[in-house]
PDB file of C-alpha atoms and ligand atoms in Angstrom:
ATOM      1  CA  UNK A 452     -17.023  -6.666  14.745  1.00 58.00           C
ATOM      2  CA  UNK A 453     -14.589  -8.825  12.700  1.00 69.00           C
ATOM      3  CA  UNK A 454     -10.941  -8.354  13.556  1.00 94.00           C
ATOM      4  CA  UNK A 455      -8.737  -6.376  11.201  1.00 96.00           C
ATOM      5  CA  UNK A 456      -5.000  -6.176  10.653  1.00 97.00           C
ATOM      6  CA  UNK A 457      -2.795  -3.720   8.838  1.00 97.00           C
ATOM      7  CA  UNK A 458       0.581  -4.208   7.196  1.00 97.00           C
ATOM      8  CA  UNK A 459       2.743  -1.347   6.014  1.00 96.00           C
ATOM      9  CA  UNK A 460       5.909  -2.126   4.058  1.00 96.00           C
ATOM     10  CA  UNK A 461       8.415  -0.388   1.850  1.00 94.00           C
ATOM     11  CA  UNK A 462      10.165  -1.873  -1.209  1.00 96.00           C
ATOM     12  CA  UNK A 463      12.145  -0.865  -4.298  1.00 96.00           C
ATOM     13  CA  UNK A 464      11.189  -1.599  -7.883  1.00 95.00           C
ATOM     14  CA  UNK A 465      13.494  -3.931  -9.818  1.00 96.00           C
ATOM     15  CA  UNK A 466      12.362  -2.616 -13.178  1.00 87.00           C
ATOM     16  CA  UNK A 467      11.387   0.925 -14.101  1.00 84.00           C
ATOM     17  CA  UNK A 468       7.593   0.921 -13.829  1.00 86.00           C
ATOM     18  CA  UNK A 469       5.897   2.657 -16.744  1.00 87.00           C
ATOM     19  CA  UNK A 470       2.389   4.023 -16.294  1.00 87.00           C
ATOM     20  CA  UNK A 471       0.972   0.998 -18.096  1.00 91.00           C
ATOM     21  CA  UNK A 472       3.000  -1.415 -15.889  1.00 91.00           C
ATOM     22  CA  UNK A 473       1.564   0.280 -12.815  1.00 90.00           C
ATOM     23  CA  UNK A 474      -1.948   0.203 -14.266  1.00 92.00           C
ATOM     24  CA  UNK A 475      -1.592  -3.514 -14.977  1.00 94.00           C
ATOM     25  CA  UNK A 476      -0.335  -4.193 -11.444  1.00 93.00           C
ATOM     26  CA  UNK A 477      -3.161  -2.168  -9.917  1.00 94.00           C
ATOM     27  CA  UNK A 478      -5.828  -3.799 -12.040  1.00 95.00           C
ATOM     28  CA  UNK A 479      -4.831  -7.248 -10.762  1.00 95.00           C
ATOM     29  CA  UNK A 480      -4.270  -6.038  -7.219  1.00 96.00           C
ATOM     30  CA  UNK A 481      -7.677  -4.338  -7.044  1.00 96.00           C
ATOM     31  CA  UNK A 482      -9.474  -7.370  -8.500  1.00 96.00           C
ATOM     32  CA  UNK A 483      -7.911  -9.606  -5.857  1.00 97.00           C
ATOM     33  CA  UNK A 484      -8.327  -7.104  -3.026  1.00 97.00           C
ATOM     34  CA  UNK A 485     -11.999  -6.473  -3.677  1.00 96.00           C
ATOM     35  CA  UNK A 486     -12.735 -10.217  -3.554  1.00 96.00           C
ATOM     36  CA  UNK A 487     -10.830 -10.534  -0.285  1.00 97.00           C
ATOM     37  CA  UNK A 488     -12.025  -7.448   1.645  1.00 96.00           C
ATOM     38  CA  UNK A 489      -8.617  -5.811   1.406  1.00 97.00           C
ATOM     39  CA  UNK A 490      -8.282  -2.032   1.312  1.00 95.00           C
ATOM     40  CA  UNK A 491      -5.228   0.209   1.348  1.00 94.00           C
ATOM     41  CA  UNK A 492      -2.989   2.631  -0.466  1.00 93.00           C
ATOM     42  CA  UNK A 493       0.123   2.305  -2.597  1.00 93.00           C
ATOM     43  CA  UNK A 494       2.473   5.243  -3.082  1.00 90.00           C
ATOM     44  CA  UNK A 495       5.262   5.161  -5.684  1.00 88.00           C
ATOM     45  CA  UNK A 496       8.097   7.636  -5.603  1.00 83.00           C
ATOM     46  CA  UNK A 497      11.435   7.491  -7.448  1.00 82.00           C
ATOM     47  CA  UNK A 498      11.374   3.692  -7.786  1.00 88.00           C
ATOM     48  CA  UNK A 499      10.277   3.168  -4.180  1.00 89.00           C
ATOM     49  CA  UNK A 500       6.983   1.820  -2.937  1.00 92.00           C
ATOM     50  CA  UNK A 501       5.232   2.293   0.382  1.00 91.00           C
ATOM     51  CA  UNK A 502       2.048   0.320   0.708  1.00 95.00           C
ATOM     52  CA  UNK A 503      -0.550  -0.162   3.412  1.00 95.00           C
ATOM     53  CA  UNK A 504      -2.904  -3.134   3.198  1.00 97.00           C
ATOM     54  CA  UNK A 505      -5.667  -3.792   5.702  1.00 96.00           C
ATOM     55  CA  UNK A 506      -8.298  -6.475   6.114  1.00 97.00           C
ATOM     56  CA  UNK A 507      -9.292  -9.682   7.910  1.00 97.00           C
ATOM     57  CA  UNK A 508      -6.277 -11.672   9.199  1.00 97.00           C
ATOM     58  CA  UNK A 509      -6.582 -14.736   6.919  1.00 97.00           C
ATOM     59  CA  UNK A 510      -7.073 -12.592   3.807  1.00 97.00           C
ATOM     60  CA  UNK A 511      -4.091 -10.472   4.788  1.00 98.00           C
ATOM     61  CA  UNK A 512      -1.850 -13.530   4.810  1.00 98.00           C
ATOM     62  CA  UNK A 513      -2.951 -14.447   1.261  1.00 98.00           C
ATOM     63  CA  UNK A 514      -2.525 -10.905  -0.025  1.00 98.00           C
ATOM     64  CA  UNK A 515       0.847 -10.235   1.543  1.00 98.00           C
ATOM     65  CA  UNK A 516       2.091 -13.568   0.221  1.00 98.00           C
ATOM     66  CA  UNK A 517       1.211 -12.460  -3.341  1.00 97.00           C
ATOM     67  CA  UNK A 518       3.028  -9.191  -2.769  1.00 98.00           C
ATOM     68  CA  UNK A 519       6.145 -10.946  -1.412  1.00 98.00           C
ATOM     69  CA  UNK A 520       6.245 -13.298  -4.413  1.00 97.00           C
ATOM     70  CA  UNK A 521       6.167 -10.499  -6.990  1.00 97.00           C
ATOM     71  CA  UNK A 522       9.659 -10.340  -8.530  1.00 96.00           C
ATOM     72  CA  UNK A 523       9.154  -6.801  -9.799  1.00 96.00           C
ATOM     73  CA  UNK A 524      10.196  -5.390  -6.432  1.00 97.00           C
ATOM     74  CA  UNK A 525      12.923  -6.186  -3.888  1.00 98.00           C
ATOM     75  CA  UNK A 526      14.208  -5.133  -0.476  1.00 98.00           C
ATOM     76  CA  UNK A 527      10.782  -5.538   1.074  1.00 98.00           C
ATOM     77  CA  UNK A 528      10.835  -4.267   4.656  1.00 97.00           C
ATOM     78  CA  UNK A 529       7.741  -4.829   6.742  1.00 97.00           C
ATOM     79  CA  UNK A 530       7.319  -1.825   9.009  1.00 94.00           C
ATOM     80  CA  UNK A 531       4.214  -2.921  10.872  1.00 95.00           C
ATOM     81  CA  UNK A 532       1.869  -5.890  11.036  1.00 96.00           C
ATOM     82  CA  UNK A 533      -0.692  -5.113  13.721  1.00 94.00           C
ATOM     83  CA  UNK A 534      -4.347  -5.342  14.699  1.00 95.00           C
ATOM     84  CA  UNK A 535      -6.149  -2.080  13.899  1.00 94.00           C
ATOM     85  CA  UNK A 536      -9.331  -0.600  15.397  1.00 91.00           C
ATOM     86  CA  UNK A 537     -10.780   0.476  12.012  1.00 91.00           C
ATOM     87  CA  UNK A 538      -9.772   0.807   8.350  1.00 93.00           C
ATOM     88  CA  UNK A 539      -7.725   3.851   7.373  1.00 92.00           C
ATOM     89  CA  UNK A 540      -8.521   3.472   3.638  1.00 92.00           C
ATOM     90  CA  UNK A 541     -12.040   2.084   3.749  1.00 86.00           C
ATOM     91  CA  UNK A 542     -13.130   3.515   0.369  1.00 83.00           C
ATOM     92  CA  UNK A 543     -10.204   2.057  -1.577  1.00 84.00           C
ATOM     93  CA  UNK A 544      -9.498  -1.449  -2.924  1.00 84.00           C
ATOM     94  CA  UNK A 545      -6.065   0.086  -3.438  1.00 86.00           C
ATOM     95  CA  UNK A 546      -5.640   3.832  -3.761  1.00 87.00           C
ATOM     96  CA  UNK A 547      -2.617   4.650  -5.899  1.00 88.00           C
ATOM     97  CA  UNK A 548      -0.537   7.798  -5.998  1.00 83.00           C
ATOM     98  CA  UNK A 549       2.542   8.379  -8.119  1.00 82.00           C
ATOM     99  CA  UNK A 550       4.690  11.147  -6.665  1.00 78.00           C
ATOM    100  CA  UNK A 551       7.444  13.169  -8.339  1.00 73.00           C
ATOM    101  CA  UNK A 552      10.945  13.536  -6.842  1.00 66.00           C
ATOM    102  CA  UNK A 553      11.372  15.281  -3.473  1.00 62.00           C
ATOM    103  CA  UNK A 554       7.749  16.012  -2.865  1.00 67.00           C
ATOM    104  CA  UNK A 555       6.968  14.868   0.634  1.00 72.00           C
ATOM    105  CA  UNK A 556       4.250  17.517   0.863  1.00 78.00           C
ATOM    106  CA  UNK A 557       2.542  15.862  -2.112  1.00 78.00           C
ATOM    107  CA  UNK A 558       2.649  12.552  -0.267  1.00 79.00           C
ATOM    108  CA  UNK A 559       1.164  14.127   2.834  1.00 81.00           C
ATOM    109  CA  UNK A 560      -1.608  15.655   0.733  1.00 83.00           C
ATOM    110  CA  UNK A 561      -2.180  12.329  -1.026  1.00 83.00           C
ATOM    111  CA  UNK A 562      -2.486  10.583   2.326  1.00 85.00           C
ATOM    112  CA  UNK A 563      -5.116  13.130   3.399  1.00 87.00           C
ATOM    113  CA  UNK A 564      -7.046  12.532   0.168  1.00 86.00           C
ATOM    114  CA  UNK A 565      -6.999   8.755   0.426  1.00 87.00           C
ATOM    115  CA  UNK A 566      -7.707   8.568   4.136  1.00 88.00           C
ATOM    116  CA  UNK A 567     -10.143  10.955   5.750  1.00 84.00           C
ATOM    117  CA  UNK A 568      -8.506   9.941   9.046  1.00 83.00           C
ATOM    118  CA  UNK A 569      -4.983  10.773   7.827  1.00 81.00           C
ATOM    119  CA  UNK A 570      -4.132  12.853  10.873  1.00 83.00           C
ATOM    120  CA  UNK A 571      -5.557  10.385  13.370  1.00 83.00           C
ATOM    121  CA  UNK A 572      -2.877  10.043  16.043  1.00 84.00           C
ATOM    122  CA  UNK A 573      -4.156   6.714  17.353  1.00 87.00           C
ATOM    123  CA  UNK A 574      -4.295   4.650  14.143  1.00 90.00           C
ATOM    124  CA  UNK A 575      -0.961   2.803  13.937  1.00 90.00           C
ATOM    125  CA  UNK A 576      -0.739   2.649  10.102  1.00 91.00           C
ATOM    126  CA  UNK A 577      -1.504   6.346   9.762  1.00 90.00           C
ATOM    127  CA  UNK A 578       0.943   7.353  12.478  1.00 89.00           C
ATOM    128  CA  UNK A 579       3.625   5.304  10.738  1.00 88.00           C
ATOM    129  CA  UNK A 580       2.894   6.538   7.214  1.00 86.00           C
ATOM    130  CA  UNK A 581       2.852  10.142   8.391  1.00 83.00           C
ATOM    131  CA  UNK A 582       6.144   9.806  10.212  1.00 83.00           C
ATOM    132  CA  UNK A 583       7.768   7.926   7.294  1.00 81.00           C
ATOM    133  CA  UNK A 584       6.634  10.540   4.801  1.00 77.00           C
ATOM    134  CA  UNK A 585       7.999  13.347   6.964  1.00 76.00           C
ATOM    135  CA  UNK A 586      11.510  11.851   6.574  1.00 75.00           C
ATOM    136  CA  UNK A 587      11.440  11.904   2.750  1.00 70.00           C
TER     137      UNK A 587
HETATM  138  P1  FAD D 562       0.755 -13.138 -12.876  1.00 94.03           P
HETATM  139  O1  FAD D 562       0.136 -11.860 -13.357  1.00 94.03           O
HETATM  140  O2  FAD D 562       0.978 -14.235 -13.849  1.00 94.03           O
HETATM  141  O3  FAD D 562       2.129 -12.774 -12.157  1.00 94.03           O
HETATM  142  C1  FAD D 562       2.986 -13.772 -11.621  1.00 94.03           C
HETATM  143  C2  FAD D 562       4.344 -13.142 -11.430  1.00 94.03           C
HETATM  144  O4  FAD D 562       4.865 -12.717 -12.707  1.00 94.03           O
HETATM  145  C3  FAD D 562       4.311 -11.868 -10.561  1.00 94.03           C
HETATM  146  O5  FAD D 562       4.466 -12.176  -9.184  1.00 94.03           O
HETATM  147  C4  FAD D 562       5.436 -11.059 -11.113  1.00 94.03           C
HETATM  148  O6  FAD D 562       6.642 -11.435 -10.468  1.00 94.03           O
HETATM  149  C5  FAD D 562       5.494 -11.450 -12.571  1.00 94.03           C
HETATM  150  N1  FAD D 562       4.819 -10.467 -13.442  1.00 94.03           N
HETATM  151  C6  FAD D 562       3.492 -10.252 -13.546  1.00 94.03           C
HETATM  152  N2  FAD D 562       3.231  -9.295 -14.475  1.00 94.03           N
HETATM  153  C7  FAD D 562       4.432  -8.887 -14.939  1.00 94.03           C
HETATM  154  C8  FAD D 562       4.853  -7.915 -15.893  1.00 94.03           C
HETATM  155  N3  FAD D 562       3.951  -7.157 -16.557  1.00 94.03           N
HETATM  156  N4  FAD D 562       6.174  -7.751 -16.105  1.00 94.03           N
HETATM  157  C9  FAD D 562       7.087  -8.498 -15.448  1.00 94.03           C
HETATM  158  N5  FAD D 562       6.754  -9.439 -14.536  1.00 94.03           N
HETATM  159  C10 FAD D 562       5.452  -9.629 -14.283  1.00 94.03           C
HETATM  160  N6  FAD D 562      -1.361  -8.098  -5.178  1.00 94.03           N
HETATM  161  C11 FAD D 562      -2.565  -8.045  -4.586  1.00 94.03           C
HETATM  162  O7  FAD D 562      -3.333  -8.981  -4.667  1.00 94.03           O
HETATM  163  N7  FAD D 562      -2.924  -6.934  -3.852  1.00 94.03           N
HETATM  164  C12 FAD D 562      -2.110  -5.859  -3.716  1.00 94.03           C
HETATM  165  O8  FAD D 562      -2.492  -4.886  -3.066  1.00 94.03           O
HETATM  166  C13 FAD D 562      -0.842  -5.894  -4.352  1.00 94.03           C
HETATM  167  N8  FAD D 562       0.031  -4.873  -4.233  1.00 94.03           N
HETATM  168  C14 FAD D 562       1.243  -4.951  -4.853  1.00 94.03           C
HETATM  169  C15 FAD D 562       2.148  -3.889  -4.724  1.00 94.03           C
HETATM  170  C16 FAD D 562       3.402  -3.963  -5.329  1.00 94.03           C
HETATM  171  C17 FAD D 562       4.367  -2.828  -5.163  1.00 94.03           C
HETATM  172  C18 FAD D 562       3.757  -5.088  -6.096  1.00 94.03           C
HETATM  173  C19 FAD D 562       5.079  -5.145  -6.783  1.00 94.03           C
HETATM  174  C20 FAD D 562       2.867  -6.138  -6.223  1.00 94.03           C
HETATM  175  C21 FAD D 562       1.618  -6.087  -5.605  1.00 94.03           C
HETATM  176  N9  FAD D 562       0.722  -7.132  -5.699  1.00 94.03           N
HETATM  177  C22 FAD D 562      -0.495  -7.051  -5.087  1.00 94.03           C
HETATM  178  C23 FAD D 562       1.110  -8.358  -6.366  1.00 94.03           C
HETATM  179  C24 FAD D 562       0.755  -8.395  -7.817  1.00 94.03           C
HETATM  180  O9  FAD D 562      -0.316  -7.620  -8.233  1.00 94.03           O
HETATM  181  C25 FAD D 562       0.492  -9.851  -8.073  1.00 94.03           C
HETATM  182  O10 FAD D 562       1.517 -10.621  -7.546  1.00 94.03           O
HETATM  183  C26 FAD D 562       0.519 -10.223  -9.475  1.00 94.03           C
HETATM  184  O11 FAD D 562      -0.318  -9.426 -10.240  1.00 94.03           O
HETATM  185  C27 FAD D 562       0.151 -11.705  -9.532  1.00 94.03           C
HETATM  186  O12 FAD D 562      -0.878 -11.826 -10.373  1.00 94.03           O
HETATM  187  P2  FAD D 562      -1.282 -13.255 -10.921  1.00 94.03           P
HETATM  188  O13 FAD D 562      -1.436 -14.220  -9.793  1.00 94.03           O
HETATM  189  O14 FAD D 562      -2.437 -13.049 -11.819  1.00 94.03           O
HETATM  190  O15 FAD D 562      -0.027 -13.785 -11.694  1.00 94.03           O
END
């Protein structure tokens, strides 16, 4: 089985992202991700992003480099960068969920929708995303 890694990071938008800005970003992200075997989920809430990307190690380096270079967000904090046993978001080139203010329950529900393994207590990205969301 090929090895897989996962990165989860948080960041803040520099510009207010309209729906069409987000659609444009996602279109390009998904096109790149699908060519490079990257899956994941991007949540946007009150100008803040939390994203999980997962895929083969070399492709992850390329993808994360693109993300780091994007000047539309700042304060990027990498929370994990680890080998994973299996993909948490295997059906998604990049699932996207825009959440209203103060709705951590919505985020939890969104995580369950995008990852059938959302409550898996052994998958490091899912454990992290669940615990991060519970603090919002
Ligand atoms: P261009 O589209 O020419 O972009 C080059 C640079 O110009 C960008 O880095 C950005 O700083 C700027 N730019 C691009 N469009 C606009 C715009 N409409 N308004 C203002 N500035 C702009 N990439 C992936 O491959 N996979 C991902 O999963 C992924 N997730 C991302 C998540 C977030 C929160 C952010 C902010 C970026 C993400 N990216 C991702 C990066 C982004 O999609 C690409 O960096 C960008 O689309 C580069 O595309 P391009 O090479 O075609 O260059």
